[in-house]
Coordinates of C-alpha atoms and ligand atoms in Angstrom, one line a residue:
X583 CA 75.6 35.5 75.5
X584 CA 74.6 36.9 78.9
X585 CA 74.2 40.2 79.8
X586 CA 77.8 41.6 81.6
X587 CA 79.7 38.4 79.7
X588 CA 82.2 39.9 77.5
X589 CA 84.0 38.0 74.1
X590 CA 87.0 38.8 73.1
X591 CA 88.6 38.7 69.3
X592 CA 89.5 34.8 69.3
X593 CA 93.2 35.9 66.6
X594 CA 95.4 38.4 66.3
X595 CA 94.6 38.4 62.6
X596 CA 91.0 38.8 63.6
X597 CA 92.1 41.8 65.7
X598 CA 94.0 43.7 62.6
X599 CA 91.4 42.7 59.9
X600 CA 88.5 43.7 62.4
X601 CA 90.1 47.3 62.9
X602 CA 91.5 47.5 59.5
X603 CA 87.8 46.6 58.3
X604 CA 86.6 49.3 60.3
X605 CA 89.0 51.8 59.4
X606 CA 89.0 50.9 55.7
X607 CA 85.1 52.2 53.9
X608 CA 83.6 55.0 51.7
X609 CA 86.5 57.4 53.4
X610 CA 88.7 56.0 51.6
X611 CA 87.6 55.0 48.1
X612 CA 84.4 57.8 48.1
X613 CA 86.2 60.5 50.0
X614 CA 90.2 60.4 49.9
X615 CA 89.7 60.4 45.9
X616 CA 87.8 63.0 46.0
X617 CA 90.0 65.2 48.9
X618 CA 92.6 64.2 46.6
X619 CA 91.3 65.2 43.8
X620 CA 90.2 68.5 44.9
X621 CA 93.5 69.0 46.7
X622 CA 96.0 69.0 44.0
X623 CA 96.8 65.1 43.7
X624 CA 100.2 64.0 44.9
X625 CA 101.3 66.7 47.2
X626 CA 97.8 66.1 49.6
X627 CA 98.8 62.4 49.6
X628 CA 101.9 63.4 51.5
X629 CA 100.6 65.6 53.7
X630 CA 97.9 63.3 54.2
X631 CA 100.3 60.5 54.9
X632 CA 102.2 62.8 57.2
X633 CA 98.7 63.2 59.4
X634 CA 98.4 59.5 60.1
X635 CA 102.0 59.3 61.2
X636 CA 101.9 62.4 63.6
X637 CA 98.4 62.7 64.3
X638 CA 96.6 59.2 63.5
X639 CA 99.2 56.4 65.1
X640 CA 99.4 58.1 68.9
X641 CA 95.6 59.0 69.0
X642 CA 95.0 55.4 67.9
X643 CA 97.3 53.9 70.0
X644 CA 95.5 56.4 72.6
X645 CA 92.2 54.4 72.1
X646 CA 93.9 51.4 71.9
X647 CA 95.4 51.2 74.8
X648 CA 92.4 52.9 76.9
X649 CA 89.9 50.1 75.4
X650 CA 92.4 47.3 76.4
X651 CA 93.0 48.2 79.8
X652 CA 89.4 48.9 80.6
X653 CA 87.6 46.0 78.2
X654 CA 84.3 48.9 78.3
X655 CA 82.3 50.2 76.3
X656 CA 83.5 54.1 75.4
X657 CA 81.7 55.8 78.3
X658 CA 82.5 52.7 80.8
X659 CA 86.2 52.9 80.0
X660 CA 86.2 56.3 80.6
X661 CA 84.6 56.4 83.9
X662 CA 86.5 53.3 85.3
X663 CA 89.8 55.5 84.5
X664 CA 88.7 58.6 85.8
X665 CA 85.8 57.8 88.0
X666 CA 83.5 60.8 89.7
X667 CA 85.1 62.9 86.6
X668 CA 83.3 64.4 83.5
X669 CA 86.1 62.6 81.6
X670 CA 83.0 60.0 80.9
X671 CA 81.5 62.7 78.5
X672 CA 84.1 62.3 76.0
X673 CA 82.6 58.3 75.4
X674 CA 79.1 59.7 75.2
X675 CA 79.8 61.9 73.3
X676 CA 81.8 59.4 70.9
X677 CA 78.7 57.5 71.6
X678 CA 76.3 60.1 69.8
X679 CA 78.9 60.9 67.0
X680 CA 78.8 57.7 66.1
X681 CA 75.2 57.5 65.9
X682 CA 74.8 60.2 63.7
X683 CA 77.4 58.9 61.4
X684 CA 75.9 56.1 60.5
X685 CA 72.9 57.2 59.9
X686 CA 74.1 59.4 56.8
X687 CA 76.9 56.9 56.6
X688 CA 74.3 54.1 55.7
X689 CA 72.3 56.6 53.1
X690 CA 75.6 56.4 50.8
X691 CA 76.3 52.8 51.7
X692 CA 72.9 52.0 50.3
X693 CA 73.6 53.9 47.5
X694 CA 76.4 51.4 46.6
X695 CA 74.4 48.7 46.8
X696 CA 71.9 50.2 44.6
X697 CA 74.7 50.7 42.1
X698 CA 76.0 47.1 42.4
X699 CA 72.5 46.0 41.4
X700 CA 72.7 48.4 38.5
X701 CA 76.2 47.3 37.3
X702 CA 75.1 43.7 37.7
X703 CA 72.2 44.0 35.6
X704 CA 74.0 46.3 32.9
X705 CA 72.4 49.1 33.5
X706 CA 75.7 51.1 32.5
X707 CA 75.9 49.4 29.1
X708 CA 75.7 52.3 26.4
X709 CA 74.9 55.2 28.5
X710 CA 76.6 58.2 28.1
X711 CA 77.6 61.5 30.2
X712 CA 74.5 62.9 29.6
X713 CA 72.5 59.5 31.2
X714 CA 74.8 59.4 34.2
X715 CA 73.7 62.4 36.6
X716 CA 70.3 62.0 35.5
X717 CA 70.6 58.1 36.4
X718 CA 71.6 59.4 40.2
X719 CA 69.6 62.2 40.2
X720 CA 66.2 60.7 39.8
X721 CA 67.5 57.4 41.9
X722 CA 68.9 59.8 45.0
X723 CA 65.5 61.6 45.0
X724 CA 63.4 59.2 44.5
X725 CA 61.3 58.6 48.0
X726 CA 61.3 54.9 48.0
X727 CA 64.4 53.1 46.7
X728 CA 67.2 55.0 48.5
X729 CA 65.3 54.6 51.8
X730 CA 64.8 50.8 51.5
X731 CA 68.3 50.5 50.7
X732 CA 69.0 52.4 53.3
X733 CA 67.0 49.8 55.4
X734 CA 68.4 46.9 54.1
X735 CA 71.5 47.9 54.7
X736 CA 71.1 48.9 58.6
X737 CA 69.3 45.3 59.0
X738 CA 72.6 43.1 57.4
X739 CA 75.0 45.4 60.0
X740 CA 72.3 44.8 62.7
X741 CA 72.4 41.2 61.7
X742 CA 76.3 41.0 61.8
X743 CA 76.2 43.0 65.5
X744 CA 73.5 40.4 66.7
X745 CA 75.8 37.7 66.0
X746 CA 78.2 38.7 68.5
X747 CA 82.3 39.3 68.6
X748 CA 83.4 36.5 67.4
X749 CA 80.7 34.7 65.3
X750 CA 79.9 38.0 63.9
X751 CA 82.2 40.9 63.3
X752 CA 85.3 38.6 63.2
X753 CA 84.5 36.5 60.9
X754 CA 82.9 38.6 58.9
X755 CA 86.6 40.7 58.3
X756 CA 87.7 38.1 57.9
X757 CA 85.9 36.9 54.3
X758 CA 85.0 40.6 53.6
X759 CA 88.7 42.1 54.0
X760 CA 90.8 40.0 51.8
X761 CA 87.9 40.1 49.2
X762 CA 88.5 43.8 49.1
X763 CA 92.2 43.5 48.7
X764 CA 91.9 40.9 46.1
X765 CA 89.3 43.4 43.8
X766 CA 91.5 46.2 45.0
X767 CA 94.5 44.7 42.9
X768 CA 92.9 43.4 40.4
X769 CA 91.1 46.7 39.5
X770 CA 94.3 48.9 40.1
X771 CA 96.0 46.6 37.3
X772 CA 93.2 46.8 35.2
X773 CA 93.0 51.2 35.5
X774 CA 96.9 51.9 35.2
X775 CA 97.3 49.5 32.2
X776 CA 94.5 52.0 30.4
X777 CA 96.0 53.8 27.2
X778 CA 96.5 57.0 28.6
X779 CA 96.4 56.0 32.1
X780 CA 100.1 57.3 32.7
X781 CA 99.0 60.7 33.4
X782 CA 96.7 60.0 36.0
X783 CA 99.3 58.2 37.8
X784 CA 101.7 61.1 37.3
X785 CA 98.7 63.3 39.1
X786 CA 99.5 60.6 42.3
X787 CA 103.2 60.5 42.8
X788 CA 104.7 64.3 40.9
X789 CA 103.8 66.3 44.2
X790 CA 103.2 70.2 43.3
X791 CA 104.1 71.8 46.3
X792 CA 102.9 75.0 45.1
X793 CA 99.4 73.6 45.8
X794 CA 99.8 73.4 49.5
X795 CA 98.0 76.1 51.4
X796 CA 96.4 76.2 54.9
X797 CA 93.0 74.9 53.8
X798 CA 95.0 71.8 52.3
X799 CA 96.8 71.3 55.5
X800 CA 93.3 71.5 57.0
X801 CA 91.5 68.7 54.4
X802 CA 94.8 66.0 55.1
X803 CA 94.1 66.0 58.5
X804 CA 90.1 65.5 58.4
X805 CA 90.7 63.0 55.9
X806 CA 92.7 61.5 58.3
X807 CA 91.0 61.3 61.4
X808 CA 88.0 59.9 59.1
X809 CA 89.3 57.7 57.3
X810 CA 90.7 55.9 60.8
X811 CA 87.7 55.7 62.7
X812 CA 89.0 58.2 65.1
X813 CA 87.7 60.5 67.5
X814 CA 84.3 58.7 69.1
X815 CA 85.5 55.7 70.6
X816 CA 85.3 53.0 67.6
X817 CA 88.9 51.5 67.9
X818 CA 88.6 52.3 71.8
X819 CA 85.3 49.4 71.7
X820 CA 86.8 47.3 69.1
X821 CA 90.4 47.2 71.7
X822 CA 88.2 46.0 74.4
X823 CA 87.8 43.1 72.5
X824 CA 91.7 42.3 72.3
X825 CA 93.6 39.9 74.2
X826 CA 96.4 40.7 77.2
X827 CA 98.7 39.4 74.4
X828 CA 98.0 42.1 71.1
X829 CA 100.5 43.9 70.5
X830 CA 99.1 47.7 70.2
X831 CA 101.7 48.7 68.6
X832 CA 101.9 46.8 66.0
X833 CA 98.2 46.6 65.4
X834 CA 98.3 50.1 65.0
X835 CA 101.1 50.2 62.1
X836 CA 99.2 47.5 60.9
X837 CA 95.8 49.1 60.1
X838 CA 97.1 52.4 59.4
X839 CA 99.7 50.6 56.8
X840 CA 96.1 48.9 55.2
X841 CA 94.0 51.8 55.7
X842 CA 96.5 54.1 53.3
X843 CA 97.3 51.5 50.8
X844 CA 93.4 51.2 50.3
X845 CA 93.0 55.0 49.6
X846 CA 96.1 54.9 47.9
X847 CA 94.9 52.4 45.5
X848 CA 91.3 53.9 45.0
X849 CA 93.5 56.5 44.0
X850 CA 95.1 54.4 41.5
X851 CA 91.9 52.9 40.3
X852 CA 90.4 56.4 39.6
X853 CA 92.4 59.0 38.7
X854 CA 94.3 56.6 35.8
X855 CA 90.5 55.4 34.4
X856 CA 89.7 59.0 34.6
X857 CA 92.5 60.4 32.6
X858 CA 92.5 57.7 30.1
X859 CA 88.7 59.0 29.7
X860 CA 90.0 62.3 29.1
X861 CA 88.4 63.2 32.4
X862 CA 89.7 65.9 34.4
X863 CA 88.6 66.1 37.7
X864 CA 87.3 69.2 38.6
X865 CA 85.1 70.5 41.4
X866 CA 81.9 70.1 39.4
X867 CA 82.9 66.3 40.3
X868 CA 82.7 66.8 43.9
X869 CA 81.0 64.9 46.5
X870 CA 78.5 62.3 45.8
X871 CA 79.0 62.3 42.2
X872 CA 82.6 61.5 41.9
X873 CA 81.7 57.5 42.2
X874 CA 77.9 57.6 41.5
X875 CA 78.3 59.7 38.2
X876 CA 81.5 60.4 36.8
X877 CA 82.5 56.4 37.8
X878 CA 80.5 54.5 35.6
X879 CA 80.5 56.8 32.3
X880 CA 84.2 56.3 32.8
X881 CA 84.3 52.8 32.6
X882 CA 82.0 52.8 29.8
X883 CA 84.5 55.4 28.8
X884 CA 87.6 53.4 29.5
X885 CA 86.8 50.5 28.4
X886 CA 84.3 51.4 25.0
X887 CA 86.1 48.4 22.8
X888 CA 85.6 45.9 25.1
X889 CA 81.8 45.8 26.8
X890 CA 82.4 42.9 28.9
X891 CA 85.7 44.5 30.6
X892 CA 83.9 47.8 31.8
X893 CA 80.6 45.2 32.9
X894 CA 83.4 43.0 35.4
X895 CA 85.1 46.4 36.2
X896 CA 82.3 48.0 37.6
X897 CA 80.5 45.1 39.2
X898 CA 83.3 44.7 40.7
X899 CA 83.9 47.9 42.4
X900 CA 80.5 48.4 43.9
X901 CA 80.6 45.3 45.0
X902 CA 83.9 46.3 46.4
X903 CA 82.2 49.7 48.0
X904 CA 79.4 47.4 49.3
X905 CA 81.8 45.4 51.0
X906 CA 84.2 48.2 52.3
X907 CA 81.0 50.1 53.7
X908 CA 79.7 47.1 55.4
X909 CA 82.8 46.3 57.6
X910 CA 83.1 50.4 58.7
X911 CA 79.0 50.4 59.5
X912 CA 79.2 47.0 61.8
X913 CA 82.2 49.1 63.6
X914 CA 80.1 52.3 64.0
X915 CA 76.9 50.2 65.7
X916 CA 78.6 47.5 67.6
X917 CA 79.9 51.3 69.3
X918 CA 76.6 51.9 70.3
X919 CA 75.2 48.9 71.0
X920 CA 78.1 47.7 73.3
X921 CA 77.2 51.2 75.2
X922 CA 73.5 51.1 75.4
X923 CA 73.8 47.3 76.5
X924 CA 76.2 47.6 78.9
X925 CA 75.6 50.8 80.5
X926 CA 72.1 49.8 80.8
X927 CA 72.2 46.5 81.2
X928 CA 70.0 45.1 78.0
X929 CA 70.7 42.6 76.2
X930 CA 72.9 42.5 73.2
X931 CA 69.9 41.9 70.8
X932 CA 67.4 44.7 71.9
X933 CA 70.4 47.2 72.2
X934 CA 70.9 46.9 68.5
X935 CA 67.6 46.5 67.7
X936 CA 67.1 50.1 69.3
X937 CA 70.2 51.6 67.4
X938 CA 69.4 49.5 64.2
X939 CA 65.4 51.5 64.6
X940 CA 66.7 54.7 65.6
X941 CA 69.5 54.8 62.8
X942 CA 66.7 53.9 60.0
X943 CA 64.3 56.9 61.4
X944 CA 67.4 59.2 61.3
X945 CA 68.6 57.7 57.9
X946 CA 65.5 58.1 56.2
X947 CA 65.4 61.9 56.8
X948 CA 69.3 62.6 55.4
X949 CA 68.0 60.4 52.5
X950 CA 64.4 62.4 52.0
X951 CA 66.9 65.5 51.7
X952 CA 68.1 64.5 48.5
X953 CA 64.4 64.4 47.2
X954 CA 61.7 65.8 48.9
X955 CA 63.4 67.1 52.1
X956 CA 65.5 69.4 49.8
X957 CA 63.9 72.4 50.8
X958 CA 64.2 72.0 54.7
X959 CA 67.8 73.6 55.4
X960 CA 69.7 74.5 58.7
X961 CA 72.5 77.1 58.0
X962 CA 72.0 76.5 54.6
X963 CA 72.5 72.7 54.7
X964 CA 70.1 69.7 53.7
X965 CA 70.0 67.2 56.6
X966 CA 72.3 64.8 55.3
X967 CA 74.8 67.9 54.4
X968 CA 74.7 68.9 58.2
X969 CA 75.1 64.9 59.9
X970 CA 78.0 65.0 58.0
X971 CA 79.5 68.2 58.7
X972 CA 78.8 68.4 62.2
X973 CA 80.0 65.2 62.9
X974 CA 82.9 65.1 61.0
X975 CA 84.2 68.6 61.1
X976 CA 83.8 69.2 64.5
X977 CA 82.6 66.4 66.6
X978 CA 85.3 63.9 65.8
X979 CA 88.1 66.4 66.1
X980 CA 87.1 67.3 69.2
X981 CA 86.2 63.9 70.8
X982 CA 90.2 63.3 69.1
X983 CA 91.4 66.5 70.7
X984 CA 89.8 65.3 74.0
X985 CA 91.6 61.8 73.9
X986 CA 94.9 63.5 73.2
X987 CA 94.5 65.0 76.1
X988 CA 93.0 62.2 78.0
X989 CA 96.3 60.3 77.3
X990 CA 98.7 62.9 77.3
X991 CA 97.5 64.6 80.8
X992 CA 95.2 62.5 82.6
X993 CA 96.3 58.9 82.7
X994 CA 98.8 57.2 84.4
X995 CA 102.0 57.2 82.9
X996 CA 102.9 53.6 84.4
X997 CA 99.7 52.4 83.3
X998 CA 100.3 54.0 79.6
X999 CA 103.6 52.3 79.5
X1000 CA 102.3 48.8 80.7
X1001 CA 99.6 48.9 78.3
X1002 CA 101.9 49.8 75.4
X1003 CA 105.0 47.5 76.5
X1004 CA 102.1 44.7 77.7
X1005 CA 103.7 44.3 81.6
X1006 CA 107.3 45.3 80.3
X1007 CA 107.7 42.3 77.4
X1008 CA 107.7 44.4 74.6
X1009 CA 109.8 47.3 73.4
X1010 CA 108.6 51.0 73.9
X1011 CA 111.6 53.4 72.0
X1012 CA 109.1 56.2 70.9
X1013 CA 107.4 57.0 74.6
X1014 CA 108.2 60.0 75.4
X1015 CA 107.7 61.6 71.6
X1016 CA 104.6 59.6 71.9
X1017 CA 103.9 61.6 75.2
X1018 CA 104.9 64.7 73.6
X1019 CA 102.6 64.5 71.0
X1020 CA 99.8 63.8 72.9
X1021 CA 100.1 66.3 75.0
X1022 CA 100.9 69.1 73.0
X1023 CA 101.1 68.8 69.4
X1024 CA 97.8 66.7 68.6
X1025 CA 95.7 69.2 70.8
X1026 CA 96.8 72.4 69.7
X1027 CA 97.3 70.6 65.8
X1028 CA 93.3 69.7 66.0
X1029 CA 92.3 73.2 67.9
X1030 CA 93.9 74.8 64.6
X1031 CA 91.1 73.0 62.6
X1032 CA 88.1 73.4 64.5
X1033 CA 88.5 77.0 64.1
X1034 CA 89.5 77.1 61.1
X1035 CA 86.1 75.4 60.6
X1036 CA 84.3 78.5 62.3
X1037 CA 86.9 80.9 60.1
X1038 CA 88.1 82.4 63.4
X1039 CA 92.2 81.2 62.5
X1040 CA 92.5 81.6 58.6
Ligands
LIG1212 N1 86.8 55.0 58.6 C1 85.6 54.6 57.9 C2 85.8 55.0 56.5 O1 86.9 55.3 56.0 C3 84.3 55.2 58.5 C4 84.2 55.0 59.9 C5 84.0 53.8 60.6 C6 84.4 56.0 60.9 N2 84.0 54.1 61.9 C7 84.2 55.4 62.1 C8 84.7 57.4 60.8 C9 84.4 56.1 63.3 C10 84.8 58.1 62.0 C11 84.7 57.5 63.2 O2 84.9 54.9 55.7

């Protein structure tokens, strides 16, 4: 493809499964467990659920529709709607959030693959609770394997983005996502049919209100805008791709409808193994360790009559994790790429060979602090600990704050509604709550969490 030609997703299923595949990745079978978890179980996933609605759908739409009309990169579609503004910040800086995310975002992702290699080879076969965190332990510090992982995994994504729109990330979603719903099912049957497994399912849909507090508020809506791929511009890139013809709308229900029933499922896959394990899942379980170490000794766990079961059952989910990482890390670079070759006029394939280089150099330092980087902290976080906070804390709910307010104040409300409606043909009931939201509620909702993250609000 020339430099300045642009492709566009060639099906409207191509357009859901490319920004479901996005949206759908370690947030939400590594991290909405684990928020879950930590959270109090059932009455998180409501609040959770009632994030996306308020908070997710109109700030996707938001990007949606601002990537459609402008068919730019982030910082492109920003200036060619507010030109000679420093409305153009907000897609650089989406730009550099998303930079940094996959950087630490690719550390895990390698980690899964790692892991699938392990399951494959039965690696898992007779170990016990004691082997487990040792097993990640001496893997995740290790200087070499973690960081060639790391590599290899950056270099399939770059190899994806190379291949362009079409050829590349759409067809890609299009093998990769109905894989993952396929294991998905299968391995949800598989954990709530687990003697014992009734109690972890109770944990899922018996909300205990009494659990809610501020800070649990506060975890829903991160969850939320991370799990979507808001807040930097990804659905924004992905919607320049769409035809005059996709309905925004719909696509939006559509991947917020896929992206909770994924995390509701990994939900359903854990918590019922864990349970029938006799697991309870404590904060000692946090973070990396919930799927790297606690994971496997359940299966073994869960399924100790029956070797071969607990071999398919976690081959299959890594494999599962690889997959589900993949589609979210080709969303994050073709972000990047798009900019840096369009903005500066490069073509496709040295673009992403910059932000494929760049994201290994940065990688390999977030993975060296789980080994012999430990030492080096910044505010009392490893690298890896502070790509991960700073960008999704704080950088993500401001760029989303900042495209609330993009939509809500600064566009053009008949441009908003043509986009939404596409030229008056479809249906727009909610517009003015939409507007309302935007405006005032996401802002001032997302303000409440950034400081809350600097402990100035609660
Ligand atoms: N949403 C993905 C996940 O759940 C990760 C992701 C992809 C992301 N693109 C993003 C997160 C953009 C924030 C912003 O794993």
């Amino acid at each position: 493809m020339k430099i300045g030609e642009r492709e566009n997703f060639g099906s409207k299923l191509g357009v859901v499964l490319a920004a479901a595949g996005s949206a759908v990745g370690l947030g939400n079978i590594w991290r909405f467990p684990i928020e879950t978890g930590q959270n109090g179980g059932a009455a998180f996933i409501l609040l959770y659920i009632i994030c996306i609605i308020v908070l997710g759908m109109p700030i996707m739409l938001s990007e949606f529709l601002i990537g459609r009309h402008t068919h730019a990169n982030t910082a492109g579609a920003y200036r060619m709607l507010a030109p000679r503004t420093q409305w153009k910040w907000v897609g650089r800086l989406g730009v550099f959030t998303g930079f940094m995310i996959l950087s630490y975002y690719s550390v895990v992702a390698g980690w899964t693959a790692e892991y699938a290699v392990l399951a494959a080879s039965n690696a898992f076969e007779g170990k016990t609770i004691e082997d487990f965190p040792r097993i990640f332990g001496e893997f995740a510090s290790n200087p070499w394997k973690p960081v060639l992982w790391l590599i290899a995994f950056l270099v399939l994504t770059h190899v994806v983005i190379v291949r362009g729109v079409n050829s590349g990330i759409e067809k890609f979603s299009k093998i990769l996502m109905p894989l993952l719903f396929i294991i998905v099912v299968i391995l949800v049957i598989c954990s709530v049919t687990l003697p014992g497994a009734s109690k972890g399912v109770e944990f899922l849909i018996k909300p205990d209100f009494s659990k809610i507090d501020s800070s649990v508020v506060l975890s829903a809506m991160g969850q939320a805008f991370f799990s979507l791929s808001l807040g930097m511009g990804c659905l924004c890139t992905y919607a320049s791709y769409f035809g005059k013809d996709t309905n925004l709308a719909k696509t939006v229900l559509n991947v917020c409808v896929i992206d909770t029933f994924v995390a509701l499922m990994a939900g359903f896959i854990i918590f019922p193994a864990s349970f029938s394990a006799g697991y309870a899942l404590g904060p000692e379980d946090i973070g990396p360790s919930l799927i790297f170490i606690t994971l496997p000794n359940v299966f073994q766990q869960a399924f100790a009559g029956a070797p071969v079961l607990a071999y398919i059952f976690s081959v299959m989910f890594y494999i599962l994790l690889v997959v589900a990482a993949l589609t979210s890390t080709i969303s994050m670079h073709e972000v990047a790429t798009i900019y840096l070759s369009e903005e500066f006029s490069m073509s496709r394939r040295k673009a992403a060979t910059i932000i494929t280089s760049c994201c290994i150099v940065l990688g390999i330092f977030c993975s060296l602090s789980f080994g012999v980087l430990n030492g080096f902290r910044m505010w009392d976080m490893t690298i890896f600990d502070l790509f991960d906070f700073a960008s999704s804390n704080i950088l993500l709910p401001v760029g989303g704050m900042f495209i609330s307010l993009f939509a809500g104040w600064h566009l053009d409300k008949q441009l908003f509604r043509d986009e939404i409606t596409n030229g008056g043909i479809i249906r727009a009931p909610y517009f003015r709550v939409l507007l309302f939201i935007l405006k005032y509620v996401a802002p001032l909702a997302i303000c409440c969490v950034i400081l809350n993250q600097f402990g100035v609000l609660f």
